[in-house]
Every structure is written in C-alpha cells, then in structure tokens.
PDB file of C-alpha atoms in Angstrom:
ATOM      1  CA  UNK A   1      99.640  88.602  85.578  1.00 39.00           C
ATOM      2  CA  UNK A   2      96.427  89.178  87.472  1.00 38.00           C
ATOM      3  CA  UNK A   3      95.589  87.200  90.588  1.00 38.00           C
ATOM      4  CA  UNK A   4      91.935  86.434  91.120  1.00 38.00           C
ATOM      5  CA  UNK A   5      91.984  86.292  94.922  1.00 41.00           C
ATOM      6  CA  UNK A   6      88.551  85.936  96.524  1.00 39.00           C
ATOM      7  CA  UNK A   7      88.278  88.073  99.608  1.00 41.00           C
ATOM      8  CA  UNK A   8      84.990  89.247 101.075  1.00 42.00           C
ATOM      9  CA  UNK A   9      81.706  87.968  99.831  1.00 42.00           C
ATOM     10  CA  UNK A  10      82.882  87.495  96.274  1.00 41.00           C
ATOM     11  CA  UNK A  11      85.231  90.470  96.086  1.00 41.00           C
ATOM     12  CA  UNK A  12      88.295  89.735  94.017  1.00 38.00           C
ATOM     13  CA  UNK A  13      91.696  91.376  93.884  1.00 39.00           C
ATOM     14  CA  UNK A  14      90.714  92.839  90.524  1.00 35.00           C
ATOM     15  CA  UNK A  15      87.526  94.410  91.876  1.00 34.00           C
ATOM     16  CA  UNK A  16      89.243  95.650  95.015  1.00 37.00           C
ATOM     17  CA  UNK A  17      91.964  97.342  93.019  1.00 35.00           C
ATOM     18  CA  UNK A  18      89.197  99.367  91.391  1.00 33.00           C
ATOM     19  CA  UNK A  19      88.407 100.951  94.762  1.00 35.00           C
ATOM     20  CA  UNK A  20      90.208 104.107  95.739  1.00 30.00           C
ATOM     21  CA  UNK A  21      90.942 103.105  99.298  1.00 35.00           C
ATOM     22  CA  UNK A  22      91.984 106.483 100.631  1.00 33.00           C
ATOM     23  CA  UNK A  23      90.037 108.590  98.177  1.00 33.00           C
ATOM     24  CA  UNK A  24      87.193 109.241 100.590  1.00 30.00           C
ATOM     25  CA  UNK A  25      87.649 113.003 100.905  1.00 31.00           C
ATOM     26  CA  UNK A  26      84.963 115.607 100.539  1.00 31.00           C
ATOM     27  CA  UNK A  27      86.069 119.005  99.271  1.00 30.00           C
ATOM     28  CA  UNK A  28      83.912 121.938 100.247  1.00 37.00           C
ATOM     29  CA  UNK A  29      84.095 125.299  98.420  1.00 35.00           C
ATOM     30  CA  UNK A  30      81.937 128.325  99.095  1.00 35.00           C
ATOM     31  CA  UNK A  31      82.039 131.749  97.472  1.00 40.00           C
ATOM     32  CA  UNK A  32      80.886 133.803 100.467  1.00 38.00           C
ATOM     33  CA  UNK A  33      83.725 133.409 102.929  1.00 36.00           C
ATOM     34  CA  UNK A  34      87.443 133.377 102.097  1.00 39.00           C
ATOM     35  CA  UNK A  35      88.074 131.059 105.024  1.00 40.00           C
ATOM     36  CA  UNK A  36      85.659 128.545 103.575  1.00 40.00           C
ATOM     37  CA  UNK A  37      87.542 128.641 100.261  1.00 35.00           C
ATOM     38  CA  UNK A  38      90.123 126.267 101.745  1.00 37.00           C
ATOM     39  CA  UNK A  39      89.634 122.559 101.224  1.00 37.00           C
ATOM     40  CA  UNK A  40      87.932 120.687 104.015  1.00 36.00           C
ATOM     41  CA  UNK A  41      88.843 117.009 104.326  1.00 37.00           C
ATOM     42  CA  UNK A  42      86.682 114.401 106.022  1.00 38.00           C
ATOM     43  CA  UNK A  43      88.887 111.287 106.222  1.00 41.00           C
ATOM     44  CA  UNK A  44      87.887 107.901 107.631  1.00 43.00           C
ATOM     45  CA  UNK A  45      90.871 107.962 109.985  1.00 48.00           C
ATOM     46  CA  UNK A  46      93.786 110.124 111.082  1.00 49.00           C
ATOM     47  CA  UNK A  47      96.197 108.335 108.788  1.00 50.00           C
ATOM     48  CA  UNK A  48      94.281 109.684 105.794  1.00 50.00           C
ATOM     49  CA  UNK A  49      95.446 113.145 106.871  1.00 46.00           C
ATOM     50  CA  UNK A  50      98.984 112.147 106.033  1.00 57.00           C
ATOM     51  CA  UNK A  51      99.945 113.031 102.525  1.00 68.00           C
ATOM     52  CA  UNK A  52     101.175 109.957 100.697  1.00 75.00           C
ATOM     53  CA  UNK A  53     102.283 109.411  97.159  1.00 89.00           C
ATOM     54  CA  UNK A  54     100.408 107.224  94.730  1.00 91.00           C
ATOM     55  CA  UNK A  55     103.451 104.938  94.634  1.00 92.00           C
ATOM     56  CA  UNK A  56     103.364 104.520  98.415  1.00 92.00           C
ATOM     57  CA  UNK A  57      99.619 103.860  98.351  1.00 93.00           C
ATOM     58  CA  UNK A  58     100.072 101.272  95.595  1.00 95.00           C
ATOM     59  CA  UNK A  59     102.831  99.582  97.620  1.00 95.00           C
ATOM     60  CA  UNK A  60     100.647  99.525 100.746  1.00 96.00           C
ATOM     61  CA  UNK A  61      97.729  98.065  98.768  1.00 97.00           C
ATOM     62  CA  UNK A  62     100.022  95.362  97.377  1.00 97.00           C
ATOM     63  CA  UNK A  63     101.385  94.514 100.831  1.00 97.00           C
ATOM     64  CA  UNK A  64      97.833  94.348 102.184  1.00 98.00           C
ATOM     65  CA  UNK A  65      96.760  91.977  99.403  1.00 98.00           C
ATOM     66  CA  UNK A  66      99.789  89.772 100.171  1.00 98.00           C
ATOM     67  CA  UNK A  67      98.878  89.914 103.877  1.00 98.00           C
ATOM     68  CA  UNK A  68      95.245  88.950 103.143  1.00 98.00           C
ATOM     69  CA  UNK A  69      96.401  86.031 101.023  1.00 98.00           C
ATOM     70  CA  UNK A  70      99.147  84.818 103.373  1.00 97.00           C
ATOM     71  CA  UNK A  71      96.968  84.844 106.483  1.00 97.00           C
ATOM     72  CA  UNK A  72      93.750  83.821 104.659  1.00 98.00           C
ATOM     73  CA  UNK A  73      91.855  86.874 105.865  1.00 97.00           C
ATOM     74  CA  UNK A  74      88.263  87.535 104.835  1.00 97.00           C
ATOM     75  CA  UNK A  75      86.113  90.578 105.464  1.00 97.00           C
ATOM     76  CA  UNK A  76      82.321  90.488 105.342  1.00 97.00           C
ATOM     77  CA  UNK A  77      81.709  93.985 103.975  1.00 97.00           C
ATOM     78  CA  UNK A  78      83.450  96.664 101.962  1.00 97.00           C
ATOM     79  CA  UNK A  79      83.389  98.836 105.091  1.00 98.00           C
ATOM     80  CA  UNK A  80      85.199  96.191 107.134  1.00 98.00           C
ATOM     81  CA  UNK A  81      87.724  95.729 104.328  1.00 97.00           C
ATOM     82  CA  UNK A  82      88.325  99.505 104.216  1.00 97.00           C
ATOM     83  CA  UNK A  83      88.683  99.711 107.999  1.00 98.00           C
ATOM     84  CA  UNK A  84      91.127  96.788 108.145  1.00 98.00           C
ATOM     85  CA  UNK A  85      93.171  98.256 105.290  1.00 98.00           C
ATOM     86  CA  UNK A  86      93.445 101.564 107.148  1.00 97.00           C
ATOM     87  CA  UNK A  87      94.480  99.808 110.378  1.00 98.00           C
ATOM     88  CA  UNK A  88      97.022  97.772 108.386  1.00 98.00           C
ATOM     89  CA  UNK A  89      98.393 100.982 106.829  1.00 97.00           C
ATOM     90  CA  UNK A  90      98.762 102.615 110.230  1.00 96.00           C
ATOM     91  CA  UNK A  91     100.551  99.559 111.622  1.00 97.00           C
ATOM     92  CA  UNK A  92     102.765  99.304 108.534  1.00 96.00           C
ATOM     93  CA  UNK A  93     103.792 102.942 108.927  1.00 94.00           C
ATOM     94  CA  UNK A  94     104.640 102.357 112.594  1.00 94.00           C
ATOM     95  CA  UNK A  95     106.797  99.419 111.545  1.00 95.00           C
ATOM     96  CA  UNK A  96     108.537 101.472 108.861  1.00 93.00           C
ATOM     97  CA  UNK A  97     109.132 104.374 111.275  1.00 94.00           C
ATOM     98  CA  UNK A  98     110.590 102.078 113.948  1.00 92.00           C
ATOM     99  CA  UNK A  99     114.333 102.703 114.278  1.00 91.00           C
ATOM    100  CA  UNK A 100     116.579  99.823 113.279  1.00 88.00           C
ATOM    101  CA  UNK A 101     118.800 100.625 116.256  1.00 90.00           C
ATOM    102  CA  UNK A 102     116.033  99.787 118.751  1.00 91.00           C
ATOM    103  CA  UNK A 103     116.520  96.749 120.968  1.00 93.00           C
ATOM    104  CA  UNK A 104     113.380  95.091 119.568  1.00 92.00           C
ATOM    105  CA  UNK A 105     111.937  94.527 116.114  1.00 92.00           C
ATOM    106  CA  UNK A 106     108.515  95.128 114.649  1.00 93.00           C
ATOM    107  CA  UNK A 107     107.066  93.278 111.673  1.00 94.00           C
ATOM    108  CA  UNK A 108     103.920  92.125 109.940  1.00 96.00           C
ATOM    109  CA  UNK A 109     102.022  89.161 111.371  1.00 96.00           C
ATOM    110  CA  UNK A 110      98.484  87.772 111.468  1.00 97.00           C
ATOM    111  CA  UNK A 111      97.401  90.638 113.754  1.00 96.00           C
ATOM    112  CA  UNK A 112      98.590  93.469 111.509  1.00 97.00           C
ATOM    113  CA  UNK A 113      95.003  94.429 110.646  1.00 98.00           C
ATOM    114  CA  UNK A 114      94.023  94.700 114.320  1.00 97.00           C
ATOM    115  CA  UNK A 115      93.906  97.900 116.360  1.00 95.00           C
ATOM    116  CA  UNK A 116      96.015  98.239 119.497  1.00 92.00           C
ATOM    117  CA  UNK A 117      92.839  97.932 121.559  1.00 92.00           C
ATOM    118  CA  UNK A 118      91.810  94.665 119.879  1.00 93.00           C
ATOM    119  CA  UNK A 119      95.262  93.171 120.313  1.00 88.00           C
ATOM    120  CA  UNK A 120      95.410  94.372 123.915  1.00 89.00           C
ATOM    121  CA  UNK A 121      92.167  92.562 124.731  1.00 90.00           C
ATOM    122  CA  UNK A 122      93.535  89.349 123.224  1.00 87.00           C
ATOM    123  CA  UNK A 123      96.874  89.535 124.992  1.00 80.00           C
ATOM    124  CA  UNK A 124      95.541  90.909 128.275  1.00 80.00           C
ATOM    125  CA  UNK A 125      97.689  94.019 127.992  1.00 74.00           C
ATOM    126  CA  UNK A 126      94.902  96.439 127.235  1.00 60.00           C
ATOM    127  CA  UNK A 127      95.610  99.879 128.560  1.00 58.00           C
ATOM    128  CA  UNK A 128      93.371 102.883 128.826  1.00 59.00           C
ATOM    129  CA  UNK A 129      94.657 106.011 127.176  1.00 58.00           C
ATOM    130  CA  UNK A 130      94.700 109.192 129.236  1.00 54.00           C
ATOM    131  CA  UNK A 131      94.217 107.283 132.467  1.00 56.00           C
ATOM    132  CA  UNK A 132      95.071 109.508 135.400  1.00 55.00           C
ATOM    133  CA  UNK A 133      96.261 107.975 138.664  1.00 54.00           C
ATOM    134  CA  UNK A 134      93.841 108.280 141.575  1.00 56.00           C
ATOM    135  CA  UNK A 135      94.736 110.561 144.436  1.00 60.00           C
ATOM    136  CA  UNK A 136      95.237 109.150 147.883  1.00 62.00           C
ATOM    137  CA  UNK A 137      91.973 109.200 149.822  1.00 56.00           C
ATOM    138  CA  UNK A 138      89.662 109.265 146.821  1.00 51.00           C
TER     139      UNK A 138
END
C-alpha cells in the first residue's frame, strides 16, 4: 500500500522515496597519484561519513516519514527536507545509542528534526561549544 503524503510544495511520499537521501557523495579518481586513487567523499554532514546499511537507511526514511506525518511537518525546499532528514537521522542515532540503564530517557518528539542549537535557543539552554573560561583580571 502506498501512502500519498503531501510534504513540501507538492512533494509526495512516492516522489521523496525516489530520492537517494544520503547518496550525495562525489568519488574522485586520478591516474597520476596513487594517493589520489582513494575515494574522496564530500558528504552533506558528518553523519554521512558513518557507514550504514541499506536496511538501516530504509528504516530511518520510514521513521522520518512517520515523524513528518505525525507532527504535520512541511519543508519548503528539497534542500530543507534533506537537511531536516539528516538532523533527524543524527538525533535518532543518539537516541538509539543512549544506554537503557541511564537515569533518563530519550525519544522522538516534535523537535526531532531540530539541531541542538535550534532547540537550545527555544529552551534558553543554548551553550557555546569550545567556550573557554575567562581568566581572572581579563
């Protein structure tokens, strides 16, 4: 059964499934230098560097489509859709890597396609990475 979910500017679940969401790699081969013979990847984000199976990617796409439907998300461009999917993937992987024995739980919610910085601005808990404390007298 195929769901015809309208997402961004007329995109449907069927048309989105035709996209290869993490297939944005460029492979560079040259014949002059052995070092350049290795593949060079240019991913959209760090999570694309992680090697994932097609089954895992398909599961993440399905969860994202469910998320989009459940929280009535819409994205104006293909680029925004791609970005939000990648953020969702990163957050989903953090959730899955979170130990069950921890004294708090993580899960999907309406902010699962937001970056930590975006959520921090909303909640007032924004923190600057690599912030060094000031020395006394400076």
